[in-house]
PDB file of C-alpha atoms in Angstrom:
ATOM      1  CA  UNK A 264     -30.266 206.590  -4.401  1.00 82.00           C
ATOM      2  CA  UNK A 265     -31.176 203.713  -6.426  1.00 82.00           C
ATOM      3  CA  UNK A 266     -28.715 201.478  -4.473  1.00 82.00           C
ATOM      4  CA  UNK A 267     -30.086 202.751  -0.732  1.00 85.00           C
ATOM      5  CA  UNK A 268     -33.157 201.477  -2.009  1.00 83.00           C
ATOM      6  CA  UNK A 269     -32.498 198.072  -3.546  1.00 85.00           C
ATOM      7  CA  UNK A 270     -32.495 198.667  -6.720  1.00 86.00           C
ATOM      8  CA  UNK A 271     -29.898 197.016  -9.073  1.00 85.00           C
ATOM      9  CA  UNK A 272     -29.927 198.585 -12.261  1.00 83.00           C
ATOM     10  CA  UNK A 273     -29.670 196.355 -15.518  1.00 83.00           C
ATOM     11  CA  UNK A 274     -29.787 197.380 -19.092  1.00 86.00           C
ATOM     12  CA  UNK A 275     -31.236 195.546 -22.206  1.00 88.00           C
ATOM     13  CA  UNK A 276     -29.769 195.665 -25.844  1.00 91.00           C
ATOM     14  CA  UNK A 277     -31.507 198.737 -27.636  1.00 89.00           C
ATOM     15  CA  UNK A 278     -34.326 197.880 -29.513  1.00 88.00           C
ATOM     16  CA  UNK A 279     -34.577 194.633 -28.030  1.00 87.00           C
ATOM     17  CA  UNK A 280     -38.133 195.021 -25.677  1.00 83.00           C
ATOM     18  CA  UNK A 281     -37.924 190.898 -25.515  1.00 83.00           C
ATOM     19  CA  UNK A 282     -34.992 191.055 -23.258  1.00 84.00           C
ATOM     20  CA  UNK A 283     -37.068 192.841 -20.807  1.00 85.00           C
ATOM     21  CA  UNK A 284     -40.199 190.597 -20.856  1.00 86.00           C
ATOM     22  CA  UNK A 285     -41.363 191.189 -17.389  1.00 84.00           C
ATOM     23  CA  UNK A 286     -42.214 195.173 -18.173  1.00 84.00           C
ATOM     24  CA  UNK A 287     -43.322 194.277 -21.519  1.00 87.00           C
ATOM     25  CA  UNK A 288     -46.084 192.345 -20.428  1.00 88.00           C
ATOM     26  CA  UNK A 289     -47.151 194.219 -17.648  1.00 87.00           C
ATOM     27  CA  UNK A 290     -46.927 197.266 -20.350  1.00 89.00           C
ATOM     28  CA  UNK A 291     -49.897 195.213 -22.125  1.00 91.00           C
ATOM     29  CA  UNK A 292     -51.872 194.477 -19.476  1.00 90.00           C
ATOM     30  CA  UNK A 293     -52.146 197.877 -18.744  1.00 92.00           C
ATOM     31  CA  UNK A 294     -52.885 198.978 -22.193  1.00 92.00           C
ATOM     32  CA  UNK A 295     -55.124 196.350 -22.675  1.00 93.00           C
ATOM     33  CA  UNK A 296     -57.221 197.203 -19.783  1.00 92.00           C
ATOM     34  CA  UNK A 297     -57.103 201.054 -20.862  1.00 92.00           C
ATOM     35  CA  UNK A 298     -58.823 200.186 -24.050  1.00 93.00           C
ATOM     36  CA  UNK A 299     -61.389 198.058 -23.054  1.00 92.00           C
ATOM     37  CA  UNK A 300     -62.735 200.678 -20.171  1.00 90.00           C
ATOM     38  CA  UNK A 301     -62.672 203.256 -22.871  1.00 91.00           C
ATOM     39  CA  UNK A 302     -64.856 201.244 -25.651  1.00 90.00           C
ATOM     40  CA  UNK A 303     -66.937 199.904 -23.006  1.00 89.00           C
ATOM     41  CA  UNK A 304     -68.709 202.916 -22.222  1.00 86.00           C
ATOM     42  CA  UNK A 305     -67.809 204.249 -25.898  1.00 89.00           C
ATOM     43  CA  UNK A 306     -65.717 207.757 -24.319  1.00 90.00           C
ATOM     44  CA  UNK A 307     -63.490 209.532 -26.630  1.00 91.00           C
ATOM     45  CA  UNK A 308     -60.032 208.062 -27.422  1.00 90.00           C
ATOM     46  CA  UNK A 309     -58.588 211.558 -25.970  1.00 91.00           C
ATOM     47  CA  UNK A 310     -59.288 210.307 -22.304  1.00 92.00           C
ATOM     48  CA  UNK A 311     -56.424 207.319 -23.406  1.00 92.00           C
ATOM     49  CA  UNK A 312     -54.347 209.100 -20.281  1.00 92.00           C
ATOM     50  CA  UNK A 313     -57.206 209.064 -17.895  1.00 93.00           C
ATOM     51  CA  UNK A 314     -57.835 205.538 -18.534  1.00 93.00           C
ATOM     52  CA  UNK A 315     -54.289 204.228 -18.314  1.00 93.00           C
ATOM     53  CA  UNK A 316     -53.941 205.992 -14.816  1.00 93.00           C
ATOM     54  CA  UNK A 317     -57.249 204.594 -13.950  1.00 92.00           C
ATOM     55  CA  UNK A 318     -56.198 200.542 -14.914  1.00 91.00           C
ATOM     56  CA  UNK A 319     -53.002 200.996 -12.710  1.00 90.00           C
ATOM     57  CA  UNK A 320     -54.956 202.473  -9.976  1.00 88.00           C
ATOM     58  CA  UNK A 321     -57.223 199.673  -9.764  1.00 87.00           C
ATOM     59  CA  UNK A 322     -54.635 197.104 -10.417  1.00 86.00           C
ATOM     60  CA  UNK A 323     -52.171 198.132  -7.971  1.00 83.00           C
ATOM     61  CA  UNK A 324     -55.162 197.478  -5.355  1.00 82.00           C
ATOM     62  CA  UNK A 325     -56.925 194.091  -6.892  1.00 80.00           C
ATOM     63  CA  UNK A 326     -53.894 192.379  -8.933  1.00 72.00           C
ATOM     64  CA  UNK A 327     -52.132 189.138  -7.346  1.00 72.00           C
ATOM     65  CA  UNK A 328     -48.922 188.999  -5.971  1.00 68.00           C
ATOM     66  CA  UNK A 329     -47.039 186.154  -4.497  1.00 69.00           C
ATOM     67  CA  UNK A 330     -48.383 186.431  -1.297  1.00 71.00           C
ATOM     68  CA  UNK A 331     -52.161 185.165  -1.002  1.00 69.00           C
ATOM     69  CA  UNK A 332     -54.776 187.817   0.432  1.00 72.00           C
ATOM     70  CA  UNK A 333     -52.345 190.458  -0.504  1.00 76.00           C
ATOM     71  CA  UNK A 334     -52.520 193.142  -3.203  1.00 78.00           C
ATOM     72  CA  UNK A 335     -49.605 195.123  -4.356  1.00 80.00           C
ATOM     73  CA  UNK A 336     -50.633 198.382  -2.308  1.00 76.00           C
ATOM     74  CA  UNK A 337     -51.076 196.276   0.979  1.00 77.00           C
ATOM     75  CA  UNK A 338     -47.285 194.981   0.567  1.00 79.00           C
ATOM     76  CA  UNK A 339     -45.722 198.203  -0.419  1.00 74.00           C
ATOM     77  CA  UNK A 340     -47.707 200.846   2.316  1.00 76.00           C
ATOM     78  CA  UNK A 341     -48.873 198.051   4.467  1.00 72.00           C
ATOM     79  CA  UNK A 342     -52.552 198.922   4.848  1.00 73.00           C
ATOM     80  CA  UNK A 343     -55.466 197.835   4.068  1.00 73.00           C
ATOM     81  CA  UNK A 344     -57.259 198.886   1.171  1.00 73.00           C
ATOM     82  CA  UNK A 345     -61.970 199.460   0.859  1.00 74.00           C
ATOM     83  CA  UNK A 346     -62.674 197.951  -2.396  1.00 76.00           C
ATOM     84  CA  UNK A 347     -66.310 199.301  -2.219  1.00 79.00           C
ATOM     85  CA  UNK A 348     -64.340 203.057  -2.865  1.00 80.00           C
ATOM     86  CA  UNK A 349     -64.198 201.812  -6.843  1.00 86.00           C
ATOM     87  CA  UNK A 350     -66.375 202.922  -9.588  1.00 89.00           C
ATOM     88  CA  UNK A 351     -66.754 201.803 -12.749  1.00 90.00           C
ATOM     89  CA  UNK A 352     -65.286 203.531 -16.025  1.00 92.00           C
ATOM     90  CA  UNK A 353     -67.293 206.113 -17.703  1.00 91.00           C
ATOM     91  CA  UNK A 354     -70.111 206.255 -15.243  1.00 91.00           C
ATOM     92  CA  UNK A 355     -72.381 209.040 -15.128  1.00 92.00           C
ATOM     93  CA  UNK A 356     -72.248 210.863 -12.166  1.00 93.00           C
ATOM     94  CA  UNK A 357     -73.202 213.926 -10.564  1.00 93.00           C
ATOM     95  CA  UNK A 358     -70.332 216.416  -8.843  1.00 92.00           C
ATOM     96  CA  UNK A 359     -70.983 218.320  -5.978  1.00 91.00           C
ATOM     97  CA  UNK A 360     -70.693 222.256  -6.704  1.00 90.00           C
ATOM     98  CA  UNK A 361     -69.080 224.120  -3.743  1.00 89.00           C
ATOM     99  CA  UNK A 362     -70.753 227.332  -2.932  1.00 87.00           C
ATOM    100  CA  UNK A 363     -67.778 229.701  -3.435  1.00 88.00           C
ATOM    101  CA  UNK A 364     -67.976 229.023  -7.215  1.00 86.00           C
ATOM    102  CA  UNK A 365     -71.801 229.345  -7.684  1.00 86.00           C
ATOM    103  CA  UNK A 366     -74.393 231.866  -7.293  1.00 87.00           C
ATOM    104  CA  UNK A 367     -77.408 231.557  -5.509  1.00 85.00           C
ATOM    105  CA  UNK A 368     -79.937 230.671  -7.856  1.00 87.00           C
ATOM    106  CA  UNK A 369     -77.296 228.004  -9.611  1.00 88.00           C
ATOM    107  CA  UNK A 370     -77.512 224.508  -9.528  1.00 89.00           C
ATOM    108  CA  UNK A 371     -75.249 222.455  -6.853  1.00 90.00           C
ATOM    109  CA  UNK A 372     -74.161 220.136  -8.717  1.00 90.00           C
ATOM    110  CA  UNK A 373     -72.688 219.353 -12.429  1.00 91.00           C
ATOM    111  CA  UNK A 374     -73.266 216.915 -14.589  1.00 93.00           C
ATOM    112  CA  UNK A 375     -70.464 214.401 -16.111  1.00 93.00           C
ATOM    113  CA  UNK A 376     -68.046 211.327 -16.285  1.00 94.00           C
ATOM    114  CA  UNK A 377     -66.291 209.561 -13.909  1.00 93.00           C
ATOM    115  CA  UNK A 378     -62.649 208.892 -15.239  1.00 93.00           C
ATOM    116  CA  UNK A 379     -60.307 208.364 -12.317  1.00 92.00           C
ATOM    117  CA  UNK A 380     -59.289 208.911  -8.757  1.00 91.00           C
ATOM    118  CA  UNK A 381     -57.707 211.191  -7.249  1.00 86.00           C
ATOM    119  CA  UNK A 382     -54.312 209.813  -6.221  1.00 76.00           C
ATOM    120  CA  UNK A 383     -53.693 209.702  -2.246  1.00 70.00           C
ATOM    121  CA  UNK A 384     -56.537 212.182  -1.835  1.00 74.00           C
ATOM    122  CA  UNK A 385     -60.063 211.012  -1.237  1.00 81.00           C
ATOM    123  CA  UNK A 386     -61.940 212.122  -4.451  1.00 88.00           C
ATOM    124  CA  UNK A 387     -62.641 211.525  -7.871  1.00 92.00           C
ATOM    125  CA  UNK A 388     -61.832 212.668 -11.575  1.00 92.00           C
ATOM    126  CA  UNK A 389     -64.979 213.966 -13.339  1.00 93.00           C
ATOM    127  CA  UNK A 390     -64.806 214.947 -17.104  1.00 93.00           C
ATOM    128  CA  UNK A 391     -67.616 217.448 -18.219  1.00 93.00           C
ATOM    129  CA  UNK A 392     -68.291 216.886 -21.382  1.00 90.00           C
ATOM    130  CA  UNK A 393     -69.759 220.437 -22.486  1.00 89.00           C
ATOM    131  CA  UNK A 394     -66.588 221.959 -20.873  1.00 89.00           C
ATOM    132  CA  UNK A 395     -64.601 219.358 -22.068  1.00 90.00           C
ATOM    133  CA  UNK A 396     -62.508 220.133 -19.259  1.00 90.00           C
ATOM    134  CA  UNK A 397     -61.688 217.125 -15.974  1.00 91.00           C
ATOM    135  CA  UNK A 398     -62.422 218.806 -11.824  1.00 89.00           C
ATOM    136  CA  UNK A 399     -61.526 217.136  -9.127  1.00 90.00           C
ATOM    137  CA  UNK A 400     -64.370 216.098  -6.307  1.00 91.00           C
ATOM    138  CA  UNK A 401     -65.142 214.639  -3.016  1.00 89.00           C
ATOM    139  CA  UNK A 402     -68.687 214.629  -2.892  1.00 90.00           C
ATOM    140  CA  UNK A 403     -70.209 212.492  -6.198  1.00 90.00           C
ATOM    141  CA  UNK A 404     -73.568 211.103  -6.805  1.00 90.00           C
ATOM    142  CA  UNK A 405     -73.404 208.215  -9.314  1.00 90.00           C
ATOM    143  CA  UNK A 406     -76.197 207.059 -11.686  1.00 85.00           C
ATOM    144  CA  UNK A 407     -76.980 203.378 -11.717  1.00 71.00           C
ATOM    145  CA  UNK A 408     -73.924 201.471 -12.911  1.00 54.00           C
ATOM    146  CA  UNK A 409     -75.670 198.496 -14.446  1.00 45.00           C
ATOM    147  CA  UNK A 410     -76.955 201.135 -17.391  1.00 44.00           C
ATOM    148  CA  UNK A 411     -74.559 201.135 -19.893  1.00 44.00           C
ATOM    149  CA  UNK A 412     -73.838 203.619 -23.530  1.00 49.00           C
ATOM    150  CA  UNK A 413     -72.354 202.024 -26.490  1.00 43.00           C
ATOM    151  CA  UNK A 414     -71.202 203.768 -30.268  1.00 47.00           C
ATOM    152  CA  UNK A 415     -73.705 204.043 -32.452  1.00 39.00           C
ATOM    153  CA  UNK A 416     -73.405 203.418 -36.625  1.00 41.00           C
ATOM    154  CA  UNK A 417     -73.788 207.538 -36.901  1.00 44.00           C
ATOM    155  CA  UNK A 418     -70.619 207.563 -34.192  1.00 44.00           C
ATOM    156  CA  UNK A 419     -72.942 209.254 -31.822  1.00 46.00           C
ATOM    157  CA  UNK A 420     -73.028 207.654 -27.982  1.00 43.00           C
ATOM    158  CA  UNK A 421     -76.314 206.389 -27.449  1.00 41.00           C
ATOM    159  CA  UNK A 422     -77.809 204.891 -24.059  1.00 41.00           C
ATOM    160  CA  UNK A 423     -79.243 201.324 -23.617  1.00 36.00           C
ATOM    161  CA  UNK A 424     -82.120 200.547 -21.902  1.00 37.00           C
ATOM    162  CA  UNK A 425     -83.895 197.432 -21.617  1.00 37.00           C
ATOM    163  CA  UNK A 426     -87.757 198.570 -22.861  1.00 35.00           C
ATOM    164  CA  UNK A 427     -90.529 196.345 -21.983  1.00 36.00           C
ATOM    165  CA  UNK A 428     -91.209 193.357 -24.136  1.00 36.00           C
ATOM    166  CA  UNK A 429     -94.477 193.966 -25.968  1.00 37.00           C
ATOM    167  CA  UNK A 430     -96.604 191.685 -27.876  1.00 39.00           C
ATOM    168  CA  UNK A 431     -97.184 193.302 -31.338  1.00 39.00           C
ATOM    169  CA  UNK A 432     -99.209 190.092 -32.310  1.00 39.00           C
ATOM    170  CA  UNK A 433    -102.391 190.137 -34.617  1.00 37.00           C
ATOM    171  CA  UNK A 434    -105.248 192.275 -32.910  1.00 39.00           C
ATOM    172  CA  UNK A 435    -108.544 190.336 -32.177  1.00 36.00           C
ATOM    173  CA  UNK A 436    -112.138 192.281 -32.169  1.00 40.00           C
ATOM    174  CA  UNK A 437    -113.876 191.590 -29.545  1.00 40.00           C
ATOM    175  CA  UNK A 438    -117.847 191.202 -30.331  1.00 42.00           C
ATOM    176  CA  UNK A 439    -120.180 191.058 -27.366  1.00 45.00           C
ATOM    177  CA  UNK A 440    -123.391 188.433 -27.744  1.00 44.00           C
ATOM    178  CA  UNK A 441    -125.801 191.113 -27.364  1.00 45.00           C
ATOM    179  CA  UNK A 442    -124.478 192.966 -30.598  1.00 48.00           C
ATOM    180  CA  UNK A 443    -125.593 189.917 -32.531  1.00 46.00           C
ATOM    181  CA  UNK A 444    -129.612 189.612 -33.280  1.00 50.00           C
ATOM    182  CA  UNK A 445    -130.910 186.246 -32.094  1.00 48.00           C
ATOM    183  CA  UNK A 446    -132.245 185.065 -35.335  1.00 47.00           C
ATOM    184  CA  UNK A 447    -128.790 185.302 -37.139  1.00 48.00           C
ATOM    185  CA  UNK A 448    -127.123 183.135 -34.394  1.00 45.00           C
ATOM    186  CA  UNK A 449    -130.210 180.401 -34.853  1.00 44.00           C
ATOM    187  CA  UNK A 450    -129.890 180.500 -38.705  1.00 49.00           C
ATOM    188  CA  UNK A 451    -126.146 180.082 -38.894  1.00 48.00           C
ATOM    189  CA  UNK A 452    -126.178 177.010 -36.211  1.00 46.00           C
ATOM    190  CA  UNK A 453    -129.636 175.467 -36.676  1.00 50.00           C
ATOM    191  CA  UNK A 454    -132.928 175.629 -34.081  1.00 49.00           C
ATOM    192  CA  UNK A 455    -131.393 172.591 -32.188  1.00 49.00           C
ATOM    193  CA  UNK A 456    -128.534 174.508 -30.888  1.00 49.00           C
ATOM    194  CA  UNK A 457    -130.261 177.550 -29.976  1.00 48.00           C
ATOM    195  CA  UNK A 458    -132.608 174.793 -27.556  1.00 51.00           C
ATOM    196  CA  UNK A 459    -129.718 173.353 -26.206  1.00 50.00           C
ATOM    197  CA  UNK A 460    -128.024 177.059 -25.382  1.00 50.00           C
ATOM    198  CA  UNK A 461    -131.091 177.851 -23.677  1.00 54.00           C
ATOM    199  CA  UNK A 462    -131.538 174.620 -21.753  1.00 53.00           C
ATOM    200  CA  UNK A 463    -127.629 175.191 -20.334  1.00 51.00           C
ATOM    201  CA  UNK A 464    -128.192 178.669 -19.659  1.00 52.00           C
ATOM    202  CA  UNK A 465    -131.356 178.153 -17.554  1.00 52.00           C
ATOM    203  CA  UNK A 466    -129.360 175.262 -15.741  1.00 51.00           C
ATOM    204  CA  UNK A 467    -126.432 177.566 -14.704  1.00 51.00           C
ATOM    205  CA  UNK A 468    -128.790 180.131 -13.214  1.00 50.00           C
ATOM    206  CA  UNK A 469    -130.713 177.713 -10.569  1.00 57.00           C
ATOM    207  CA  UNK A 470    -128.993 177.499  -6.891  1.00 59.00           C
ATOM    208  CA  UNK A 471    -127.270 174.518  -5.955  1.00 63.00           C
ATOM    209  CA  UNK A 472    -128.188 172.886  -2.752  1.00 67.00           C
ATOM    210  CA  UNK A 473    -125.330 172.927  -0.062  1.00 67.00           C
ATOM    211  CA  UNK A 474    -124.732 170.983   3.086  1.00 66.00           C
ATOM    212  CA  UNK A 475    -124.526 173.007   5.999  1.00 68.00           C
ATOM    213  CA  UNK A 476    -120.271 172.989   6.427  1.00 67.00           C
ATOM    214  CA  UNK A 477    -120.581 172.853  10.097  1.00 66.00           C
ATOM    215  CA  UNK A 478    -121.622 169.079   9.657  1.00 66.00           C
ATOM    216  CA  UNK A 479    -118.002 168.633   7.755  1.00 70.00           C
ATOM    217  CA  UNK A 480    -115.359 166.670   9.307  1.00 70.00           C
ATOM    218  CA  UNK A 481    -111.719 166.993   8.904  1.00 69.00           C
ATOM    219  CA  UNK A 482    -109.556 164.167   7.840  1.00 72.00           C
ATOM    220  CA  UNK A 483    -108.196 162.155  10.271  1.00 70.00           C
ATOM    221  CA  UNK A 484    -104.917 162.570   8.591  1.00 68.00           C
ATOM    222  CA  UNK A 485    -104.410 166.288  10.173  1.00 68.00           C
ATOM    223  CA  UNK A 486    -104.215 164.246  13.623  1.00 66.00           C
ATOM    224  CA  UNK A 487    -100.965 163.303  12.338  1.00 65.00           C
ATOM    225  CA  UNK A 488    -100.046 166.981  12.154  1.00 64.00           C
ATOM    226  CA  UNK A 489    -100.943 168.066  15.762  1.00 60.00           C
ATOM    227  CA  UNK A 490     -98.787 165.060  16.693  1.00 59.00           C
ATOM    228  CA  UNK A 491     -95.849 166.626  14.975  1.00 58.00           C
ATOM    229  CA  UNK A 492     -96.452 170.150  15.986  1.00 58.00           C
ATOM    230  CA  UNK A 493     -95.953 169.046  20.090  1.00 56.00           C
ATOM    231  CA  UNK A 494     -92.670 167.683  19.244  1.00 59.00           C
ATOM    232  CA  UNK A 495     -90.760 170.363  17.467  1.00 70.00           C
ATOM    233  CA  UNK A 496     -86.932 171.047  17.125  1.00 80.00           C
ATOM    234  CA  UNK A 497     -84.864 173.202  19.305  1.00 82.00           C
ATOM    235  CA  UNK A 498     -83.723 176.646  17.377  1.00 84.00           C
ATOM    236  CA  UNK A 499     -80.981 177.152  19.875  1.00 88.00           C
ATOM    237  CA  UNK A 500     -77.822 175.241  20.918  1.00 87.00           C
ATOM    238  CA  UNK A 501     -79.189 175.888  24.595  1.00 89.00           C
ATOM    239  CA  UNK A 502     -82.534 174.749  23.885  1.00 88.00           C
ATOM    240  CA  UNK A 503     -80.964 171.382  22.216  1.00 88.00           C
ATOM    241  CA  UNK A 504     -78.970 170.672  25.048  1.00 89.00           C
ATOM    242  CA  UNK A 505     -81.370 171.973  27.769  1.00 90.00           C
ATOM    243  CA  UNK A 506     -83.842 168.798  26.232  1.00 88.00           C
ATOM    244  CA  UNK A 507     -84.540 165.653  26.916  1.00 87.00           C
ATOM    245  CA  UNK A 508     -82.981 164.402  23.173  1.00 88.00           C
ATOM    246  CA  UNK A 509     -79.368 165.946  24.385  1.00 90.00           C
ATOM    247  CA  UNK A 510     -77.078 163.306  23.765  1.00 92.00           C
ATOM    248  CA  UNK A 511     -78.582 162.366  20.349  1.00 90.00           C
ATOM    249  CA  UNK A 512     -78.492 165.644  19.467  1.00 90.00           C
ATOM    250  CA  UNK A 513     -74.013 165.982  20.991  1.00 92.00           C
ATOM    251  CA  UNK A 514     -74.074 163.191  19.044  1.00 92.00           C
ATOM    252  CA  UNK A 515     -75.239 164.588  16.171  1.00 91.00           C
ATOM    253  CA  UNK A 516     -73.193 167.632  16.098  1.00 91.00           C
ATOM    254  CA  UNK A 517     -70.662 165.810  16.358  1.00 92.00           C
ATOM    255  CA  UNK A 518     -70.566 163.820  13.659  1.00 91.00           C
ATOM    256  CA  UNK A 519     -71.503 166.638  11.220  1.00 90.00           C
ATOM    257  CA  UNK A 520     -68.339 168.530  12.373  1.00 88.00           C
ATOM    258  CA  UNK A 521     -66.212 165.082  11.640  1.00 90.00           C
ATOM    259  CA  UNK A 522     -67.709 165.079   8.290  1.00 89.00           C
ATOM    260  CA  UNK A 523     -66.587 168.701   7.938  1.00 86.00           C
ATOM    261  CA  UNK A 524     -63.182 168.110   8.961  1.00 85.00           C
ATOM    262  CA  UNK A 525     -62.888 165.100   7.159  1.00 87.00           C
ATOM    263  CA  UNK A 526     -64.392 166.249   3.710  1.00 86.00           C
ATOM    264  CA  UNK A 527     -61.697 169.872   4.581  1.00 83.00           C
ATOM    265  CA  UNK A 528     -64.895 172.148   3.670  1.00 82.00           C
ATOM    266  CA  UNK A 529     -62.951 175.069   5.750  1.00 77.00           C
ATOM    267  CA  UNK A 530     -59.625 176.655   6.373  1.00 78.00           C
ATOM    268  CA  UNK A 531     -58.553 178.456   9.311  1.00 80.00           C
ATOM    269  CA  UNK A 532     -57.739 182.044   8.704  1.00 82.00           C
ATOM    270  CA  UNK A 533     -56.289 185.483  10.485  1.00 85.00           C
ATOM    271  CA  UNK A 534     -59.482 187.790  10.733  1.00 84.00           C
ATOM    272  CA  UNK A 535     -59.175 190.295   8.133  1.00 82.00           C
ATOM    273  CA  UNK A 536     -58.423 194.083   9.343  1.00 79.00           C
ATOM    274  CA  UNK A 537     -61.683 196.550   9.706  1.00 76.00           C
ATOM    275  CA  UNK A 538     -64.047 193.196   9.774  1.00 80.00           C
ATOM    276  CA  UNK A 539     -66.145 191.261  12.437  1.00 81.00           C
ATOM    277  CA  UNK A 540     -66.300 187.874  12.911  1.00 81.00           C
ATOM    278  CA  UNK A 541     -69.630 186.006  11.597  1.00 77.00           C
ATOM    279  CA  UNK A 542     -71.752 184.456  14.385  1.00 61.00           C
TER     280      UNK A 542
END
């Protein structure tokens, strides 16, 4: 079977992983990337096999290969794969209850963990926590993924969320002027200041005189503006060639897209599958 296939079988040393150093590493990336989607959302070390399968899902449809634009599920089934399908890790979600396996008066849906996919089928692994127990479901609500939970020092899981910044700075008692005889504020700042606080006080009250604004002029500098406004810029490419300016403006184009070519700011490509084209 293995021949039918391509597959030439070769056999290292026992107890010798070295000799097969391609596995070996690909071994530790998994692992690697199994550990740190468990202790970033702090889960239990018990979902280790949820996690592993989790890391080769989602490297088997975002790791490189040798061929650009192509992920290792593209080159072994040939299709295209919907990145936007993906969750993160540990997120709390919310799993749809079907109505065969609640009552009436139950809630529809359950409460719990998102841990995995569900293989070729279109759904996703949910761990309840109070159950302790993984379902499978289609239909998931998920909370916000930028909120994130963390281990505590008590080894509790604990949530963190960003409070409001207060300002827990020294308190300052607010005394209104009329709370305060008269004859306190004169003795503690002398006679001549209570004359002058009077003086300014009655000056504030009086009405200034204003000019009637319909005698106003503008400046002669908005002139410049209406000038400007009579003699504005196409938004279309029909509208640019349609004026008068045509040729400068062919001629600028033109330029611009030698400068683009010149300076190789883009590169051709095949449009991707499932996508439309941009303009």
């Amino acid at each position: 079977m293995l021949q039918s296939c391509g597959i030439n079988i070769r056999y290292s040393v026992p107890y010798t992983p070295e000799q097969n150093g391609a596995a070996e590493r690909e071994n530790r990336t998994i692992v690697e990337a199994a550990r740190s989607i468990l202790h970033h959302k702090g889960l239990p070390l018990k979902l280790w096999a949820e996690a592993v399968n989790t890391a080769v899902y989602v490297l088997n449809r975002t790791g490189p290969t040798r061929e650009k634009e192509k992920t290792p599920i593209e080159l072994w089934s040939a299709s295209s794969f919907n990145v936007r399908y993906l969750r993160v890790f540990g997120t709390k979600c919310f799993a749809h209850v079907p109505k065969q396996r609640r009552q009436k008066s139950d809630p529809k849906s359950v409460e719990g963990f998102f841990v995995g996919y569900c293989g070729e089928k279109d759904g996703y692994r949910v761990w309840l926590k109070k159950q302790n127990k993984i379902i499978l479901s289609r239909d998931v609500i998920f909370e916000n993924e930028a909120s994130y939970s963390v281990k505590a020092q008590n080894g509790k899981s604990c949530s963190v969320v960003n409070e409001p910044s207060v300002d827990h700075g020294s308190e300052i008692e607010l005394i209104r002027s009329s709370d305060v005889p008269d004859s306190d504020v004169c003795q503690e700042i002398g006679e001549a200041s209570c004359d002058a606080i009077d003086s300014k006080e009655s000056s504030d009250e009086q009405e200034r005189n204003l000019r009637d604004r319909s005698m106003l002029k503008k400046p002669a500098r908005y002139d410049n503006c209406v000038l400007l406004a009579e003699h504005a810029e196409p938004d279309t490419y029909k509208e640019a060639i349609a004026s008068k300016e045509s040729s400068e403006w062919i001629a600028a184009m033109k330029e611009e897209m030698d400068s683009l070519e010149a300076n190789n700011t883009w590169e051709l490509v095949n449009l991707p599958q499932d996508r439309k084209a941009i303009g």
